Short mmCIF file of C-alpha atoms in Angstrom, two decimals:
data_model
loop_
_atom_site.label_atom_id
_atom_site.label_comp_id
_atom_site.label_asym_id
_atom_site.label_seq_id
_atom_site.Cartn_x
_atom_site.Cartn_y
_atom_site.Cartn_z
CA MET A 1 107.43 52.84 102.05
CA LYS A 2 103.69 52.13 100.67
CA TYR A 3 103.16 49.91 103.57
CA PHE A 4 103.36 53.24 105.89
CA LEU A 5 100.72 54.85 103.63
CA SER A 6 98.45 52.51 105.26
CA LEU A 7 98.05 52.53 109.15
CA SER A 8 96.68 50.15 111.62
CA ALA A 9 94.38 50.66 114.92
CA ILE A 10 94.18 52.07 118.43
CA ILE A 11 91.82 53.42 121.36
CA SER A 12 93.30 56.71 122.81
CA LEU A 13 94.47 59.92 121.63
CA SER A 14 96.85 61.70 124.17
CA LEU A 15 99.26 64.08 124.83
CA PHE A 16 102.56 62.95 126.10
CA SER A 17 104.20 64.73 129.21
CA SER A 18 107.73 66.37 129.58
CA ASP A 19 109.06 63.32 131.66
CA ARG A 20 111.44 62.47 128.53
CA ILE A 21 113.04 65.66 127.97
CA GLY A 22 116.78 65.63 128.00
CA LYS A 23 116.87 62.16 126.60
CA VAL A 24 119.71 61.69 124.09
CA PRO A 25 118.81 58.90 121.91
CA VAL A 26 121.89 56.59 121.15
CA TYR A 27 122.02 52.94 121.05
CA LYS A 28 124.14 50.81 123.17
CA ILE A 29 126.32 48.76 120.89
CA ALA A 30 128.44 45.61 121.54
CA VAL A 31 131.67 45.73 119.21
CA GLU A 32 133.02 42.14 118.97
CA ALA A 33 135.47 40.40 116.87
CA ILE A 34 134.30 36.85 115.99
CA SER A 35 137.64 35.66 114.56
CA MET A 36 140.62 36.41 116.97
CA ASN A 37 143.36 37.13 114.25
CA GLU A 38 145.27 40.33 114.38
CA GLU A 39 143.62 41.86 111.34
CA SER A 40 139.80 41.13 113.08
CA LEU A 41 141.02 42.89 116.16
CA ALA A 42 142.54 45.76 114.67
CA LEU A 43 139.35 46.31 112.56
CA ARG A 44 137.22 45.79 115.62
CA ASP A 45 139.14 48.65 117.61
CA PHE A 46 139.27 50.85 114.48
CA ILE A 47 135.30 50.85 114.07
CA LYS A 48 134.89 51.19 117.90
CA GLY A 49 136.74 54.18 118.09
CA GLU A 50 135.02 55.72 115.26
CA ILE A 51 131.55 54.77 116.75
CA GLN A 52 132.62 56.45 120.22
CA SER A 53 134.75 59.31 118.91
CA THR A 54 131.47 60.62 116.74
CA SER A 55 129.11 59.81 119.40
CA ARG A 56 127.11 57.87 116.96
CA GLY A 57 126.40 55.19 119.95
CA THR A 58 127.37 53.79 123.33
CA VAL A 59 130.02 51.38 123.42
CA THR A 60 129.26 48.49 125.83
CA LEU A 61 132.15 46.54 127.72
CA PRO A 62 133.22 43.25 125.73
CA LEU A 63 130.82 40.33 126.00
CA LYS A 64 131.90 37.38 127.92
CA SER A 65 132.32 34.02 125.94
CA LEU A 66 131.14 35.40 122.44
CA GLY A 67 132.99 32.98 120.09
CA ASN A 68 132.46 32.85 116.66
CA ASN A 69 130.43 29.91 116.48
CA GLY A 70 126.61 29.66 116.05
CA TRP A 71 125.81 33.35 114.76
CA GLU A 72 124.15 32.05 111.86
CA PHE A 73 121.08 34.23 109.89
CA ASP A 74 119.26 33.31 106.55
CA LYS A 75 118.81 35.30 103.49
CA GLU A 76 116.11 37.54 105.12
CA GLY A 77 118.36 37.97 108.21
CA ASN A 78 116.23 35.70 110.73
CA PRO A 79 118.39 34.12 113.01
CA SER A 80 119.08 30.19 113.42
CA PRO A 81 117.31 28.50 116.75
CA LYS A 82 120.79 28.44 118.20
CA THR A 83 121.60 32.07 117.37
CA GLN A 84 117.99 33.27 118.67
CA ILE A 85 119.16 31.60 122.19
CA ARG A 86 122.40 33.49 122.20
CA LEU A 87 120.82 36.60 121.22
CA GLY A 88 118.34 35.94 124.17
CA ASN A 89 120.98 35.74 126.63
CA LEU A 90 122.47 39.00 126.06
CA ASN A 91 121.85 41.76 128.41
CA ASP A 92 121.85 45.77 128.08
CA VAL A 93 122.76 45.58 124.74
CA ASP A 94 120.64 47.23 121.60
CA LYS A 95 122.72 46.16 118.87
CA LEU A 96 125.45 43.55 118.10
CA LEU A 97 128.20 44.49 115.80
CA LEU A 98 130.50 41.66 114.45
CA VAL A 99 133.70 41.94 112.48
CA SER A 100 136.18 39.63 111.05
CA THR A 101 138.76 39.22 108.59
CA GLU A 102 139.04 35.87 106.95
CA ASP A 103 140.57 34.64 103.33
CA GLY A 104 141.21 38.34 102.40
CA GLN A 105 137.79 39.83 103.09
CA ALA A 106 136.72 42.01 105.91
CA VAL A 107 133.12 41.49 107.13
CA ILE A 108 130.77 43.84 109.18
CA SER A 109 127.35 42.43 110.62
CA PHE A 110 124.75 44.49 112.54
CA VAL A 111 122.23 42.68 114.67
CA ASP A 112 119.29 44.06 116.24
CA VAL A 113 119.23 42.22 119.46
CA LEU A 114 115.81 42.85 120.87
CA HIS A 115 114.22 41.95 117.61
CA GLN A 116 116.60 39.24 116.93
CA LYS A 117 117.20 40.38 113.22
CA LEU A 118 120.36 40.66 111.19
CA GLU A 119 120.07 44.54 109.85
CA TYR A 120 123.34 44.95 107.87
CA ARG A 121 125.92 42.66 106.48
CA ASN A 122 128.52 43.79 104.06
CA SER A 123 132.34 42.57 102.96
CA LEU A 124 135.00 44.02 101.24
CA PRO A 125 138.50 42.87 100.45
CA ASP A 126 140.77 43.73 103.53
CA SER A 127 142.52 46.54 101.73
CA LEU A 128 139.00 48.36 101.15
CA SER A 129 138.34 47.97 104.97
CA LYS A 130 138.25 51.63 105.81
CA THR A 131 135.53 52.02 102.74
CA LEU A 132 133.32 49.25 104.52
CA VAL A 133 133.58 51.05 107.69
CA SER A 134 132.54 54.28 105.92
CA ASP A 135 129.54 52.28 104.28
CA PHE A 136 128.55 50.97 107.94
CA LEU A 137 128.69 54.33 109.49
CA GLY A 138 126.57 55.72 106.91
CA PHE A 139 123.75 52.85 107.43
CA LEU A 140 124.47 53.68 111.39
CA ASP A 141 123.45 57.55 110.71
CA LYS A 142 120.33 56.50 109.11
CA LYS A 143 119.49 54.37 112.10
CA ASN A 144 120.37 57.34 114.61
CA ILE A 145 118.30 59.69 112.52
CA TYR A 146 115.23 57.46 112.91
CA LEU A 147 115.83 56.76 116.77
CA ALA A 148 115.88 60.35 117.33
CA LEU A 149 112.78 61.01 115.34
CA SER A 150 110.94 58.32 117.39
CA GLU A 151 112.47 58.92 120.98
CA THR A 152 113.70 62.45 121.43
CA GLY A 153 111.67 63.61 124.62
CA THR A 154 108.49 65.77 124.10
CA GLY A 155 107.67 68.65 126.47
CA SER A 156 104.94 71.17 126.89
CA ASN A 157 107.09 74.11 125.31
CA SER A 158 106.08 73.13 121.52
CA PRO A 159 103.87 75.74 119.83
CA LEU A 160 102.42 73.17 117.85
CA LYS A 161 98.38 72.41 118.03
CA ILE A 162 97.05 69.27 116.52
CA ASN A 163 93.08 69.27 115.18
CA SER A 164 91.01 66.80 113.73
CA LEU A 165 93.14 63.66 114.63
CA LYS A 166 90.92 61.15 116.17
CA PRO A 167 91.32 58.96 118.95
CA THR A 168 90.28 55.94 116.53
CA TYR A 169 90.14 54.92 112.94
CA ILE A 170 88.70 52.00 111.00
CA ALA A 171 90.57 50.15 108.73
CA GLY A 172 90.63 51.76 105.39
CA GLU A 173 89.50 55.22 106.60
CA PRO A 174 91.42 58.28 105.31
CA ILE A 175 93.34 59.81 107.90
CA ARG A 176 94.19 63.73 107.65
CA PHE A 177 94.44 66.21 110.47
CA GLU A 178 95.60 69.99 110.85
CA ILE A 179 98.59 71.42 112.49
CA GLU A 180 98.55 74.82 113.82
CA SER A 181 101.58 76.87 114.84
CA ALA A 182 101.72 79.82 117.47
CA GLU A 183 104.97 80.97 116.26
CA ASP A 184 106.90 81.26 112.92
CA ASN A 185 108.54 78.04 112.32
CA TYR A 186 109.65 75.24 110.16
CA VAL A 187 107.40 72.35 110.88
CA TYR A 188 108.08 68.53 110.38
CA VAL A 189 105.60 65.94 110.98
CA VAL A 190 106.80 62.20 111.48
CA LEU A 191 104.75 59.00 111.68
CA VAL A 192 106.22 56.48 113.85
CA PRO A 193 104.50 53.26 113.52
CA GLU A 194 103.90 50.59 116.40
CA ASN A 195 105.96 48.18 115.10
CA GLN A 196 109.50 49.16 115.87
CA LYS A 197 110.87 47.30 112.98
CA GLY A 198 109.13 50.29 110.84
CA GLU A 199 110.98 53.28 110.08
CA PRO A 200 109.24 56.62 110.72
CA VAL A 201 107.75 58.10 107.61
CA LEU A 202 107.80 62.23 107.28
CA LEU A 203 104.51 63.20 106.35
CA PHE A 204 105.10 66.68 106.09
CA PRO A 205 107.02 68.24 104.22
CA ASN A 206 106.25 65.94 101.38
CA GLN A 207 106.45 65.90 97.74
CA ILE A 208 103.16 67.89 97.09
CA GLN A 209 103.67 70.12 100.37
CA ASN A 210 107.35 70.84 99.90
CA ASP A 211 107.23 74.19 101.70
CA ASN A 212 107.01 73.34 105.36
CA PHE A 213 107.38 76.85 107.00
CA VAL A 214 104.49 77.55 108.56
CA ARG A 215 103.75 81.21 110.21
CA LYS A 216 101.94 82.17 113.41
CA GLY A 217 98.45 81.17 113.46
CA ASP A 218 98.43 79.47 110.30
CA LYS A 219 96.75 76.18 109.68
CA VAL A 220 97.84 73.16 107.42
CA ILE A 221 96.15 70.07 106.65
CA ILE A 222 98.39 67.03 106.73
CA PRO A 223 98.61 65.27 104.21
CA ASP A 224 97.28 67.38 101.36
CA LYS A 225 93.83 66.00 99.95
CA ARG A 226 95.69 64.80 96.90
CA ILE A 227 97.83 62.32 98.81
CA SER A 228 96.06 59.04 99.89
CA PHE A 229 96.87 58.11 103.55
CA LYS A 230 94.50 55.38 104.75
CA ALA A 231 94.54 53.06 107.93
CA ALA A 232 95.38 49.64 107.31
CA SER A 233 93.53 46.40 108.30
CA THR A 234 95.67 45.30 111.05
CA PRO A 235 94.97 47.03 114.44
CA SER A 236 97.78 48.87 115.83
CA LYS A 237 98.78 52.03 117.93
CA ASP A 238 100.77 54.82 115.94
CA ARG A 239 102.29 57.82 117.03
CA ILE A 240 102.27 61.34 115.16
CA ARG A 241 105.11 63.49 116.05
CA ALA A 242 105.49 67.41 115.12
CA PHE A 243 108.70 69.12 115.38
CA ALA A 244 108.76 72.85 115.43
CA SER A 245 112.35 74.36 114.47
CA ARG A 246 113.46 77.91 113.91
CA GLU A 247 115.93 76.81 111.40
CA GLU A 248 115.54 74.45 108.58
CA TRP A 249 116.90 71.10 108.83
CA LYS A 250 119.39 71.59 106.33
CA GLU A 251 121.65 68.94 107.56
CA PHE A 252 119.61 65.94 106.23
CA GLN A 253 118.53 64.79 102.74
CA LEU A 254 114.79 64.69 101.79
CA ARG A 255 114.28 61.82 99.33
CA GLY A 256 111.44 59.92 97.87
CA LYS A 257 110.43 57.75 94.89
CA LYS A 258 108.61 59.54 92.24
CA GLU A 259 105.56 57.26 92.80
CA ASP A 260 105.58 57.59 96.60
CA SER A 261 104.05 60.60 98.30
CA PHE A 262 106.28 60.88 101.12
CA TYR A 263 109.75 61.74 101.88
CA ARG A 264 112.18 59.87 104.23
CA LEU A 265 114.68 62.03 106.36
CA LEU A 266 118.17 60.64 105.49
CA PRO A 267 121.79 61.51 106.41
CA PRO A 268 123.86 63.52 104.39
CA ALA A 269 125.71 61.64 101.14
CA VAL A 270 128.84 60.10 102.49
CA THR A 271 131.57 60.48 99.59
CA GLY A 272 133.14 57.29 100.54
CA THR A 273 136.93 57.31 100.53
CA LYS A 274 137.12 60.99 99.43
CA ALA A 275 135.40 62.25 102.77
CA SER A 276 138.16 63.02 105.24
CA HIS A 277 137.87 61.74 108.68
CA ARG A 278 137.56 65.29 110.38
CA SER A 279 134.47 65.79 107.99
CA MET A 280 132.88 62.69 108.84
CA MET A 281 133.41 63.44 112.43
CA VAL A 282 132.03 66.84 112.33
CA VAL A 283 128.83 65.50 110.39
CA ALA A 284 128.21 62.87 112.86
CA SER A 285 128.68 64.55 116.24
CA SER A 286 125.98 67.15 114.85
CA LEU A 287 123.86 64.97 112.67
CA THR A 288 120.80 64.47 115.16
CA ALA A 289 121.22 67.82 117.32
CA PRO A 290 118.59 69.41 114.86
CA ILE A 291 115.89 66.93 116.14
CA GLU A 292 116.93 66.61 119.56
CA GLN A 293 116.89 70.56 120.26
CA SER A 294 113.56 71.00 118.41
CA PRO A 295 110.43 71.37 120.77
CA VAL A 296 108.42 68.08 119.88
CA MET A 297 104.47 67.36 120.45
CA GLU A 298 103.46 63.70 120.25
CA TRP A 299 99.68 62.29 119.58
CA GLU A 300 98.89 58.75 119.95
CA TYR A 301 95.74 57.06 118.16
CA GLN A 302 94.38 53.58 117.50
CA ILE A 303 93.16 52.02 114.27
CA LEU A 304 90.41 49.30 114.55
CA SER A 305 89.86 46.53 112.26
CA ARG A 306 86.32 46.19 110.33
#
């Protein structure tokens, strides 16, 4: 989190057009069994059905000649050279979900194909495979929220205006700007880092400015002067995205550590085996709808090294 309290550089401030309106951000996920026993195939089909029925992603056609050899990652999630080559050969796939059941253990691994990184790996005894699936779906819900915050289409119908955000910043320079609303709205302001491995950070509301209902004509300084928000030393191109919503986003959790200034926008708590299949489906189907249905304006800025 502290990494995102520092930003990096860029050259132009731009307002994005409405050509991305209507885009529903979901990942293209290949779900594959890496051991072909009956239990592994059943687990593959079960989790594939869960993803499809709850609209958590687009499940692709089975991959050809996937095999169970060569999928190797170190403790940091980096692939071996052989695995790098295999991932590089995967086309039209965002994520690779590998499942297996061996020696009484069910295993789920989730790989970011583009960035060649193992993002999730967990295992439980076969008898707890549904609990394992629930844990993974909770992780995928978080990924879907971050994707919606980053990729939901912008348009010209947003009532929000941003002031004082400069086109360029110098490393270490404080970043602070003003949001103005032409209507009464709940406002959510997100930092989207250029590095796509990073996660969007909720700048507003935050632990000091926790009331994000902005009335027509009001102007709000973001972040509060009591919060340190500075540009980092590494040049980069980052985006500020401001969402206007008539209703509060009650579907999500706002959480942050006491020592951090900013919240994270997270999915509702999943109660594991106590959560019914029906309730999980209802939550997942509507999870990112508040984000996708809220008008959003986007600004881009650059940070220069000293």
